[in-house]
Coordinates of C-alpha atoms and ligand atoms in Angstrom, one line a residue:
M7 CA 1.6 -27.1 -12.8
S8 CA 0.0 -24.5 -15.1
I9 CA 1.3 -24.5 -19.0
R10 CA 0.7 -20.7 -19.4
T11 CA 3.1 -18.2 -19.9
S12 CA 2.3 -14.1 -19.6
M13 CA 2.4 -11.9 -22.8
H14 CA 4.4 -9.5 -20.6
G15 CA 7.0 -11.3 -19.6
Q16 CA 8.7 -13.1 -16.1
W17 CA 11.0 -12.2 -13.3
S18 CA 14.2 -13.6 -13.5
S19 CA 14.2 -15.0 -10.2
R20 CA 12.3 -16.0 -7.1
L21 CA 14.3 -13.0 -5.5
I22 CA 13.1 -10.8 -7.8
F23 CA 9.3 -11.3 -7.0
I24 CA 10.3 -11.1 -3.6
L25 CA 12.0 -7.5 -4.1
A26 CA 8.7 -6.6 -6.4
A27 CA 6.4 -7.6 -4.4
T28 CA 7.9 -6.1 -0.9
G29 CA 8.6 -2.8 -3.4
S30 CA 5.1 -2.4 -3.9
S31 CA 3.9 -3.2 0.0
V32 CA 6.5 -1.3 1.5
G33 CA 6.0 2.3 0.7
L34 CA 3.9 5.7 1.8
G35 CA 1.5 2.9 3.7
N36 CA 4.1 2.3 5.9
I37 CA 5.7 5.2 6.6
W38 CA 3.4 8.4 6.1
K39 CA 0.0 6.2 6.5
F40 CA 0.5 3.6 9.4
P41 CA 2.0 6.1 11.5
Y42 CA -1.1 8.8 11.3
M43 CA -3.5 6.1 11.5
A44 CA -2.6 4.8 14.8
G45 CA -2.4 8.0 16.0
Q46 CA -5.7 8.7 15.0
N47 CA -6.8 5.6 16.0
G48 CA -5.9 5.0 19.7
G49 CA -2.1 3.6 19.5
G50 CA -2.3 0.2 20.9
A51 CA -5.6 -0.7 20.2
F52 CA -5.2 0.1 16.4
V53 CA -1.9 -1.7 16.3
L54 CA -2.9 -4.9 18.1
V55 CA -6.0 -5.5 15.7
Y56 CA -3.6 -4.4 12.6
L57 CA -1.0 -7.3 13.2
I58 CA -4.2 -9.6 13.8
C59 CA -5.4 -8.4 10.4
I60 CA -2.1 -9.0 8.6
F61 CA -1.5 -12.6 9.9
M62 CA -5.1 -14.1 9.9
I63 CA -6.3 -12.8 7.1
G64 CA -3.7 -9.9 4.9
A65 CA -0.6 -13.2 5.0
P66 CA -3.1 -15.8 3.6
L67 CA -5.1 -13.4 0.8
L68 CA -1.4 -12.2 -0.2
M69 CA -0.9 -16.5 -0.9
A70 CA -4.1 -16.5 -2.9
E71 CA -3.6 -13.3 -5.0
T72 CA 0.1 -14.8 -6.2
L73 CA -1.6 -17.9 -6.9
I74 CA -4.4 -16.3 -8.9
G75 CA -1.9 -15.0 -11.0
R76 CA 0.5 -17.4 -11.2
R77 CA -2.3 -19.6 -12.7
G78 CA -3.8 -17.4 -14.8
R79 CA -0.6 -15.7 -16.0
Q80 CA -2.6 -12.6 -17.4
S81 CA -3.5 -9.0 -15.8
P82 CA -6.3 -9.7 -12.7
I83 CA -9.3 -8.7 -15.1
N84 CA -8.5 -11.5 -17.4
S85 CA -7.2 -14.2 -15.1
L86 CA -10.3 -14.2 -13.2
E87 CA -12.0 -14.7 -16.3
T88 CA -10.1 -17.7 -17.7
L89 CA -9.6 -19.2 -14.5
A90 CA -13.6 -19.3 -13.7
W91 CA -14.1 -20.5 -17.1
D92 CA -11.6 -23.3 -16.6
E93 CA -13.7 -24.4 -13.3
G94 CA -16.9 -24.4 -15.6
R95 CA -17.9 -21.0 -13.3
S96 CA -19.2 -17.9 -14.6
R97 CA -17.2 -15.0 -16.3
S98 CA -18.1 -12.6 -14.5
W99 CA -15.5 -13.3 -11.6
R100 CA -14.1 -10.6 -14.1
M101 CA -15.6 -8.0 -12.2
V102 CA -13.8 -8.8 -9.1
G103 CA -10.9 -7.4 -10.9
V104 CA -13.1 -4.6 -12.5
I105 CA -13.0 -3.0 -9.0
G106 CA -9.9 -4.0 -8.6
I107 CA -8.8 -1.4 -11.6
L108 CA -11.3 1.2 -10.2
A109 CA -9.8 0.7 -6.7
S110 CA -6.0 1.4 -8.2
W111 CA -7.1 4.5 -10.1
L112 CA -8.2 6.1 -7.1
I113 CA -5.7 5.3 -5.0
I114 CA -3.0 6.2 -7.5
S115 CA -4.4 9.1 -8.1
F116 CA -3.8 10.7 -4.2
Y117 CA -0.7 8.1 -3.7
S118 CA 1.2 10.8 -6.1
V119 CA 0.2 14.1 -4.8
V120 CA 1.5 12.5 -1.7
A121 CA 4.6 11.1 -3.3
G122 CA 4.3 14.6 -4.8
W123 CA 5.2 16.0 -1.5
T124 CA 8.4 13.5 -0.7
L125 CA 9.9 14.5 -3.6
A126 CA 9.4 18.4 -2.5
Y127 CA 11.0 17.5 1.0
S128 CA 14.0 15.9 -0.5
V129 CA 14.6 18.5 -1.7
R130 CA 14.5 21.1 1.1
M131 CA 16.2 19.1 3.1
G132 CA 18.9 19.3 -0.1
T133 CA 18.8 22.8 0.5
G134 CA 19.1 23.1 3.9
A135 CA 15.9 25.3 4.1
L136 CA 15.0 22.8 7.3
D137 CA 18.0 22.8 9.1
G138 CA 17.5 23.6 12.6
V139 CA 13.9 23.6 12.6
T140 CA 11.5 23.6 15.3
A141 CA 8.3 21.7 15.6
A142 CA 6.0 24.9 15.1
G143 CA 8.2 25.8 12.2
A144 CA 7.8 22.2 10.6
T145 CA 4.2 22.4 11.1
S146 CA 3.7 25.8 9.3
I147 CA 6.2 24.9 6.5
F148 CA 3.6 22.0 5.9
N149 CA 0.7 24.1 5.8
E150 CA 2.2 26.5 3.0
L151 CA 2.6 23.7 1.0
I152 CA -0.4 22.1 1.4
A153 CA -2.0 25.9 0.5
D154 CA -0.2 26.2 -2.9
P155 CA -2.1 24.0 -5.3
E156 CA 0.5 25.3 -8.1
R157 CA 3.4 23.6 -6.0
L158 CA 1.5 20.5 -5.2
L159 CA 0.9 20.5 -9.2
A160 CA 4.4 20.4 -10.3
W161 CA 5.1 17.8 -7.6
H162 CA 2.2 15.6 -8.6
T163 CA 3.2 16.0 -12.4
I164 CA 6.9 15.0 -11.9
F165 CA 6.1 11.8 -10.1
M166 CA 3.2 11.0 -12.2
V167 CA 5.6 11.3 -15.0
L168 CA 8.2 9.3 -13.2
T169 CA 5.9 6.3 -12.9
V170 CA 4.4 6.1 -16.2
A171 CA 8.5 6.3 -17.8
V172 CA 9.1 2.9 -15.4
V173 CA 5.8 1.5 -16.1
S174 CA 6.3 1.9 -20.3
R175 CA 9.5 0.1 -20.2
G176 CA 8.3 -2.5 -18.5
V177 CA 8.3 -4.1 -14.7
R178 CA 11.6 -5.9 -15.2
S179 CA 14.2 -3.6 -16.5
G180 CA 15.0 -0.7 -14.5
L181 CA 12.5 -1.6 -11.3
E182 CA 14.7 -4.8 -10.3
Q183 CA 17.8 -2.9 -9.9
A184 CA 16.3 -0.1 -8.1
V185 CA 14.7 -2.3 -5.6
R186 CA 17.3 -4.5 -5.0
V187 CA 19.7 -1.9 -3.5
L188 CA 16.9 0.9 -2.3
M189 CA 15.1 -1.1 -0.4
P190 CA 18.0 -2.4 2.0
L191 CA 19.0 1.4 2.2
L192 CA 15.5 2.7 3.3
F193 CA 15.4 -0.3 5.7
M194 CA 18.8 0.6 7.2
L195 CA 18.2 4.5 7.3
L196 CA 14.9 3.5 9.3
L197 CA 16.8 1.8 11.8
F198 CA 19.1 4.4 12.4
L199 CA 16.5 7.1 13.0
V200 CA 14.9 4.6 15.6
G201 CA 18.0 4.6 17.2
Y202 CA 18.1 8.7 17.2
S203 CA 14.2 8.9 18.1
A204 CA 15.3 6.9 21.0
L205 CA 18.2 8.2 22.8
K206 CA 16.8 11.7 21.7
G207 CA 12.9 11.4 22.3
D208 CA 10.6 10.1 24.6
F209 CA 11.1 6.2 23.8
T210 CA 9.3 4.8 26.6
Q211 CA 6.3 6.7 25.8
T212 CA 5.9 5.7 22.0
V213 CA 6.6 1.9 23.1
D214 CA 3.8 2.6 25.5
F215 CA 1.8 4.3 23.3
L216 CA 1.9 1.7 20.5
F217 CA 2.1 -1.6 22.4
T218 CA -0.3 -1.2 25.4
V219 CA -3.7 -2.3 24.6
D220 CA -6.7 -0.5 26.1
I221 CA -9.4 -2.8 25.4
N222 CA -12.0 0.1 25.2
A223 CA -10.6 2.0 22.5
I224 CA -11.1 -0.6 20.0
T225 CA -14.4 0.6 18.4
P226 CA -16.3 -1.0 15.4
A227 CA -14.4 1.8 13.4
T228 CA -10.9 0.9 14.4
V229 CA -11.4 -2.4 13.5
L230 CA -12.5 -1.4 10.2
M231 CA -9.9 0.8 9.8
A232 CA -7.2 -1.8 10.9
L233 CA -8.7 -3.9 8.2
G234 CA -8.1 -1.8 5.5
H235 CA -5.1 -0.4 6.4
A236 CA -3.6 -4.0 6.4
F237 CA -5.2 -4.3 2.5
F238 CA -3.7 -1.2 2.2
T239 CA -0.3 -1.6 3.2
L240 CA -0.3 -5.0 1.8
S241 CA -0.9 -3.7 -1.4
L242 CA -4.4 -6.5 -1.4
G243 CA -7.9 -6.3 -3.1
M244 CA -7.1 -4.5 -6.3
G245 CA -4.8 -6.8 -8.1
A246 CA -1.5 -5.5 -7.3
I247 CA 0.0 -8.7 -6.2
M248 CA -2.6 -10.4 -8.7
I249 CA -0.1 -9.0 -11.6
Y250 CA 3.4 -9.6 -9.7
G251 CA 2.3 -13.1 -9.2
S252 CA 1.6 -13.6 -13.1
Y253 CA 5.4 -12.8 -13.6
L254 CA 6.6 -15.4 -10.7
P255 CA 8.7 -18.4 -12.2
A256 CA 6.7 -21.8 -11.8
D257 CA 9.2 -23.6 -9.5
A258 CA 8.9 -20.8 -6.8
S259 CA 7.5 -21.8 -3.4
I260 CA 4.2 -19.3 -3.2
P261 CA 4.0 -19.5 1.2
R262 CA 7.7 -19.2 1.4
V263 CA 7.7 -15.7 -0.8
T264 CA 4.7 -14.4 0.4
I265 CA 5.5 -14.4 4.2
Q266 CA 8.7 -13.1 3.2
V267 CA 6.7 -9.8 1.9
M268 CA 4.6 -9.6 4.6
L269 CA 7.3 -9.7 7.3
M270 CA 9.3 -6.9 5.7
D271 CA 6.0 -4.8 5.2
T272 CA 5.0 -5.0 9.0
L273 CA 8.8 -4.2 10.1
V274 CA 8.6 -1.2 8.0
A275 CA 5.6 0.0 9.7
L276 CA 6.7 -0.9 13.5
L277 CA 9.9 1.0 12.5
A278 CA 8.4 3.9 11.1
G279 CA 5.9 4.5 14.0
L280 CA 8.9 3.9 16.5
A281 CA 11.0 6.5 14.7
I282 CA 8.1 9.1 14.4
F283 CA 6.4 9.1 17.9
P284 CA 9.3 9.5 20.5
I285 CA 9.4 13.1 18.1
V286 CA 5.7 13.4 18.6
F287 CA 6.0 13.1 22.3
T288 CA 9.0 15.3 23.3
N289 CA 7.7 18.1 21.0
D290 CA 4.0 17.8 22.6
L291 CA 3.1 17.6 19.1
P292 CA -0.9 16.6 18.9
L293 CA -1.9 13.0 18.0
T294 CA -4.1 13.9 15.5
K295 CA -1.9 15.3 13.1
E296 CA -3.0 13.4 10.1
V297 CA -1.8 13.2 6.7
G298 CA 1.1 15.9 8.1
L299 CA 2.2 13.9 10.6
V300 CA 5.8 12.2 8.7
F301 CA 6.2 15.9 7.1
Q302 CA 6.0 17.9 10.7
T303 CA 8.1 15.3 13.0
L304 CA 11.0 13.8 10.8
P305 CA 12.0 17.4 9.5
V306 CA 12.6 18.3 13.3
A307 CA 14.9 15.5 13.9
F308 CA 17.1 15.6 11.1
G309 CA 17.0 19.5 11.4
Q310 CA 19.0 18.9 15.0
M311 CA 21.3 16.0 14.3
P312 CA 24.8 16.9 12.9
G313 CA 24.7 16.2 9.1
G314 CA 21.0 16.5 9.4
M315 CA 20.2 17.5 6.4
F316 CA 22.3 15.1 4.2
F317 CA 20.4 12.2 6.2
G318 CA 16.7 14.0 5.3
M319 CA 17.6 14.3 2.1
L320 CA 18.6 10.7 1.7
F321 CA 15.8 9.5 3.8
F322 CA 13.0 11.1 1.5
I323 CA 14.8 10.2 -1.6
L324 CA 14.6 6.5 -0.7
L325 CA 11.0 7.5 0.2
V326 CA 10.3 8.6 -3.0
F327 CA 11.5 5.3 -4.6
A328 CA 9.8 3.3 -2.2
A329 CA 6.2 5.4 -3.0
L330 CA 7.5 4.6 -6.5
T331 CA 8.0 1.0 -6.6
S332 CA 4.3 1.1 -4.7
A333 CA 2.7 3.3 -7.6
I334 CA 4.1 1.2 -10.3
S335 CA 2.5 -1.9 -9.2
L336 CA -0.7 0.7 -8.6
L337 CA -0.3 1.1 -12.3
E338 CA 0.7 -2.3 -13.7
P339 CA -2.7 -4.1 -13.3
I340 CA -4.2 -1.0 -15.8
V341 CA -1.6 -1.3 -17.9
A342 CA -1.5 -5.1 -18.8
W343 CA -5.2 -5.3 -19.1
L344 CA -5.2 -2.3 -21.6
V345 CA -2.2 -4.3 -23.4
E346 CA -4.1 -7.7 -23.4
S347 CA -7.5 -5.9 -24.1
L348 CA -7.1 -3.4 -26.9
S349 CA -3.6 -4.5 -28.2
L350 CA -2.2 -1.1 -27.5
K351 CA 1.4 -0.8 -27.1
R352 CA 2.8 -0.8 -23.5
V353 CA 3.8 2.7 -23.9
H354 CA 0.3 4.0 -24.6
A355 CA -1.5 2.0 -22.2
A356 CA 1.0 3.9 -19.6
I357 CA 0.5 6.7 -20.8
M358 CA -3.0 6.7 -20.9
A359 CA -3.2 5.3 -17.5
G360 CA -1.1 7.6 -15.9
F361 CA -2.6 10.8 -17.9
S362 CA -6.5 10.1 -16.6
S363 CA -5.1 9.3 -13.1
W364 CA -3.2 12.6 -13.5
V365 CA -6.3 14.1 -14.1
L366 CA -7.8 12.8 -10.9
G367 CA -5.0 13.8 -8.8
I368 CA -5.6 17.4 -9.4
V369 CA -8.8 16.8 -7.8
M370 CA -6.9 15.4 -4.7
L371 CA -4.8 18.3 -4.5
L372 CA -7.1 20.7 -4.9
S373 CA -8.5 19.1 -1.7
F374 CA -6.1 20.6 0.6
N375 CA -6.8 24.3 -0.3
H376 CA -9.5 25.6 -2.6
W377 CA -11.9 22.7 -2.6
A378 CA -11.2 21.8 1.2
F379 CA -14.5 20.6 2.9
E380 CA -14.8 18.7 6.2
F381 CA -17.3 15.6 7.0
D382 CA -17.7 13.0 9.4
F383 CA -17.0 9.6 9.0
L384 CA -17.7 6.9 11.5
G385 CA -17.5 9.7 14.3
Q386 CA -14.1 10.9 13.1
T387 CA -13.9 14.4 11.3
R388 CA -12.2 14.5 8.5
A389 CA -10.6 17.8 6.6
N390 CA -9.3 16.9 3.4
G391 CA -12.8 16.7 1.6
L392 CA -12.7 14.5 -1.7
F393 CA -8.8 13.3 -0.8
D394 CA -10.1 12.1 2.2
M395 CA -13.0 10.4 0.9
F396 CA -11.6 8.7 -2.2
D397 CA -8.8 7.4 0.9
L398 CA -11.7 6.2 2.8
V399 CA -13.8 4.3 0.2
T400 CA -10.8 2.7 -1.0
T401 CA -9.0 1.7 2.0
T402 CA -12.3 0.5 3.5
F403 CA -14.5 -0.2 1.1
L404 CA -13.1 -1.6 -2.2
L405 CA -9.7 -3.1 -0.9
P406 CA -12.0 -5.2 1.5
V407 CA -14.6 -6.0 -1.3
G408 CA -11.8 -7.2 -3.6
G409 CA -10.1 -9.3 -0.5
F410 CA -13.5 -11.0 0.7
A411 CA -13.6 -12.0 -3.6
T412 CA -10.6 -12.9 -3.8
A413 CA -10.7 -15.2 -0.7
V414 CA -14.0 -16.4 -1.8
F415 CA -12.7 -17.3 -5.5
V416 CA -9.6 -19.2 -4.0
G417 CA -11.6 -21.1 -1.4
W418 CA -14.8 -21.9 -3.3
I419 CA -14.8 -21.3 -7.1
L420 CA -11.0 -22.8 -7.9
S421 CA -10.8 -26.7 -7.1
K422 CA -9.1 -27.4 -4.6
L423 CA -6.3 -29.7 -6.6
V424 CA -5.7 -26.8 -8.9
V425 CA -4.8 -24.7 -5.3
I426 CA -2.5 -27.7 -4.0
D427 CA -1.2 -27.8 -7.5
E428 CA -0.2 -24.1 -7.6
L429 CA 1.2 -24.2 -3.3
G430 CA 2.6 -27.4 -3.6
G431 CA 1.7 -29.4 -1.2
H432 CA -1.0 -30.3 1.5
G433 CA 0.3 -30.3 4.9
V434 CA -0.6 -28.8 7.9
F435 CA 0.4 -25.3 6.7
F436 CA -1.8 -26.0 4.0
R437 CA -5.1 -26.8 5.6
V438 CA -4.7 -24.2 8.5
W439 CA -4.3 -21.9 5.1
Y440 CA -7.3 -23.4 3.3
F441 CA -9.3 -23.0 6.7
L442 CA -8.7 -19.3 6.8
I443 CA -8.9 -18.7 3.4
R444 CA -12.5 -20.4 2.9
Y445 CA -13.9 -19.7 6.2
A446 CA -12.3 -17.0 8.7
A447 CA -11.1 -14.6 6.2
P448 CA -14.3 -14.1 4.1
L449 CA -16.1 -14.0 7.3
A450 CA -13.8 -11.6 9.4
V451 CA -13.9 -8.8 6.6
A452 CA -18.2 -9.2 6.0
L453 CA -18.5 -9.3 10.1
I454 CA -16.0 -6.3 10.3
F455 CA -17.4 -4.3 7.7
L456 CA -21.0 -5.2 8.7
N457 CA -20.1 -4.0 12.6
A458 CA -18.8 -0.9 11.8
I459 CA -22.0 0.2 9.4
E460 CA -23.8 -0.8 12.4
V461 CA -25.8 -3.5 10.7
V462 CA -24.3 -6.6 13.2
Ligands
LIG2 N1 1.1 -1.1 -0.5 C1 1.4 0.6 -0.8 C2 1.9 1.0 0.6 O1 1.9 0.8 1.1 C3 0.1 1.1 -1.5 C4 -0.2 0.2 -2.5 C5 -1.7 0.0 -2.3 C6 0.2 -0.3 -3.8 C7 -2.4 -0.7 -3.2 C8 -0.2 -1.3 -4.3 C9 -1.9 -1.4 -4.4 O2 2.4 2.2 0.3

């Protein structure tokens, strides 16, 4: 086992790592992004490719990133550099961590804006403003929100301050408790929503839409979107899982903990789809609702059920927490790196990182109103200017590049002995995993990418 320890501390147990990593992976990606991406990219075809990517590429990479973190015990940039150096390889491997930091900075800026919407909706539910709302009403209420930069700025600012506050205190205090109670609660509420939607909405059509695969709908673009989303939803390719792995106790089994995280994340995404689409179908909403989908559907369901405003408020508050536990993991690699490299105090590093993301977030929120413009991406029209561009650049480019490099690093740069030492075994499971990391994952990512940009 590695003899290093992290200067930032360690999780108090294996379970806390599972909770924190689940907190990181389960977030807006599952409940906000997955349903609208499935809607936009042909339903079942997208879901199938997404699931394959999760199991064949995402899960092995989740293990690989945790392994690098635990072995290096530093921020992603410094862990990669140290481990490469240990193996007598180039220190430039740190660049993978640098790309990761760029990706997390871009992601958190738009993530915080969307998380702001969930804050706004918690309040709206709480005040009863959405009681009895119709599908058309919910759509216009959402459109009003995103057309108003001042309101967006206020919510974005509140969310960023919350994130910085938690990260300043260190990921362990506060976060551990929050995740332990709130994640299971969100999960239960989601189950309840699925039940409600199944009773009231068109559940058969939903199941059909999400799980019937039309092979012709699988285009190179769909595959790239599904791959990118697999990275996004598991928090892969930018160092979040690496940094959390660096706080993992030495005796925890990496395969066991990462598989639990992956299963939980996938389940939440599928449940979100099952809760949302029945409302889409019974209300004849278009499938191409994009970024507003969750906000235009769930309020309709809450608006009709008895006690709906209370449940709705609870749901959106829990969603705020799910977003917060993800945002924390987006900021943490940057903060840990600033602390290590510039010897900054954690609070100062958190404020610096948070402030710069907040500024970038302003550009994101203006993309819905003053700075909105349309553009085409792989045959699809995008309406939200720079917001969509940042999302697409990170999801379909930076995260896959980071994932590809991580797989190559663990498969080809780290010696097999180190890898076996961290994973604690070399049975059949290990061999399958090692094959996926060395060959299948990098090859698949490269092919999917080149195929989508029509090189192969
Ligand atoms: N996985 C988070 C979600 O699905 C988003 C995220 C991406 C968090 C990358 C950390 C790193 O909401």
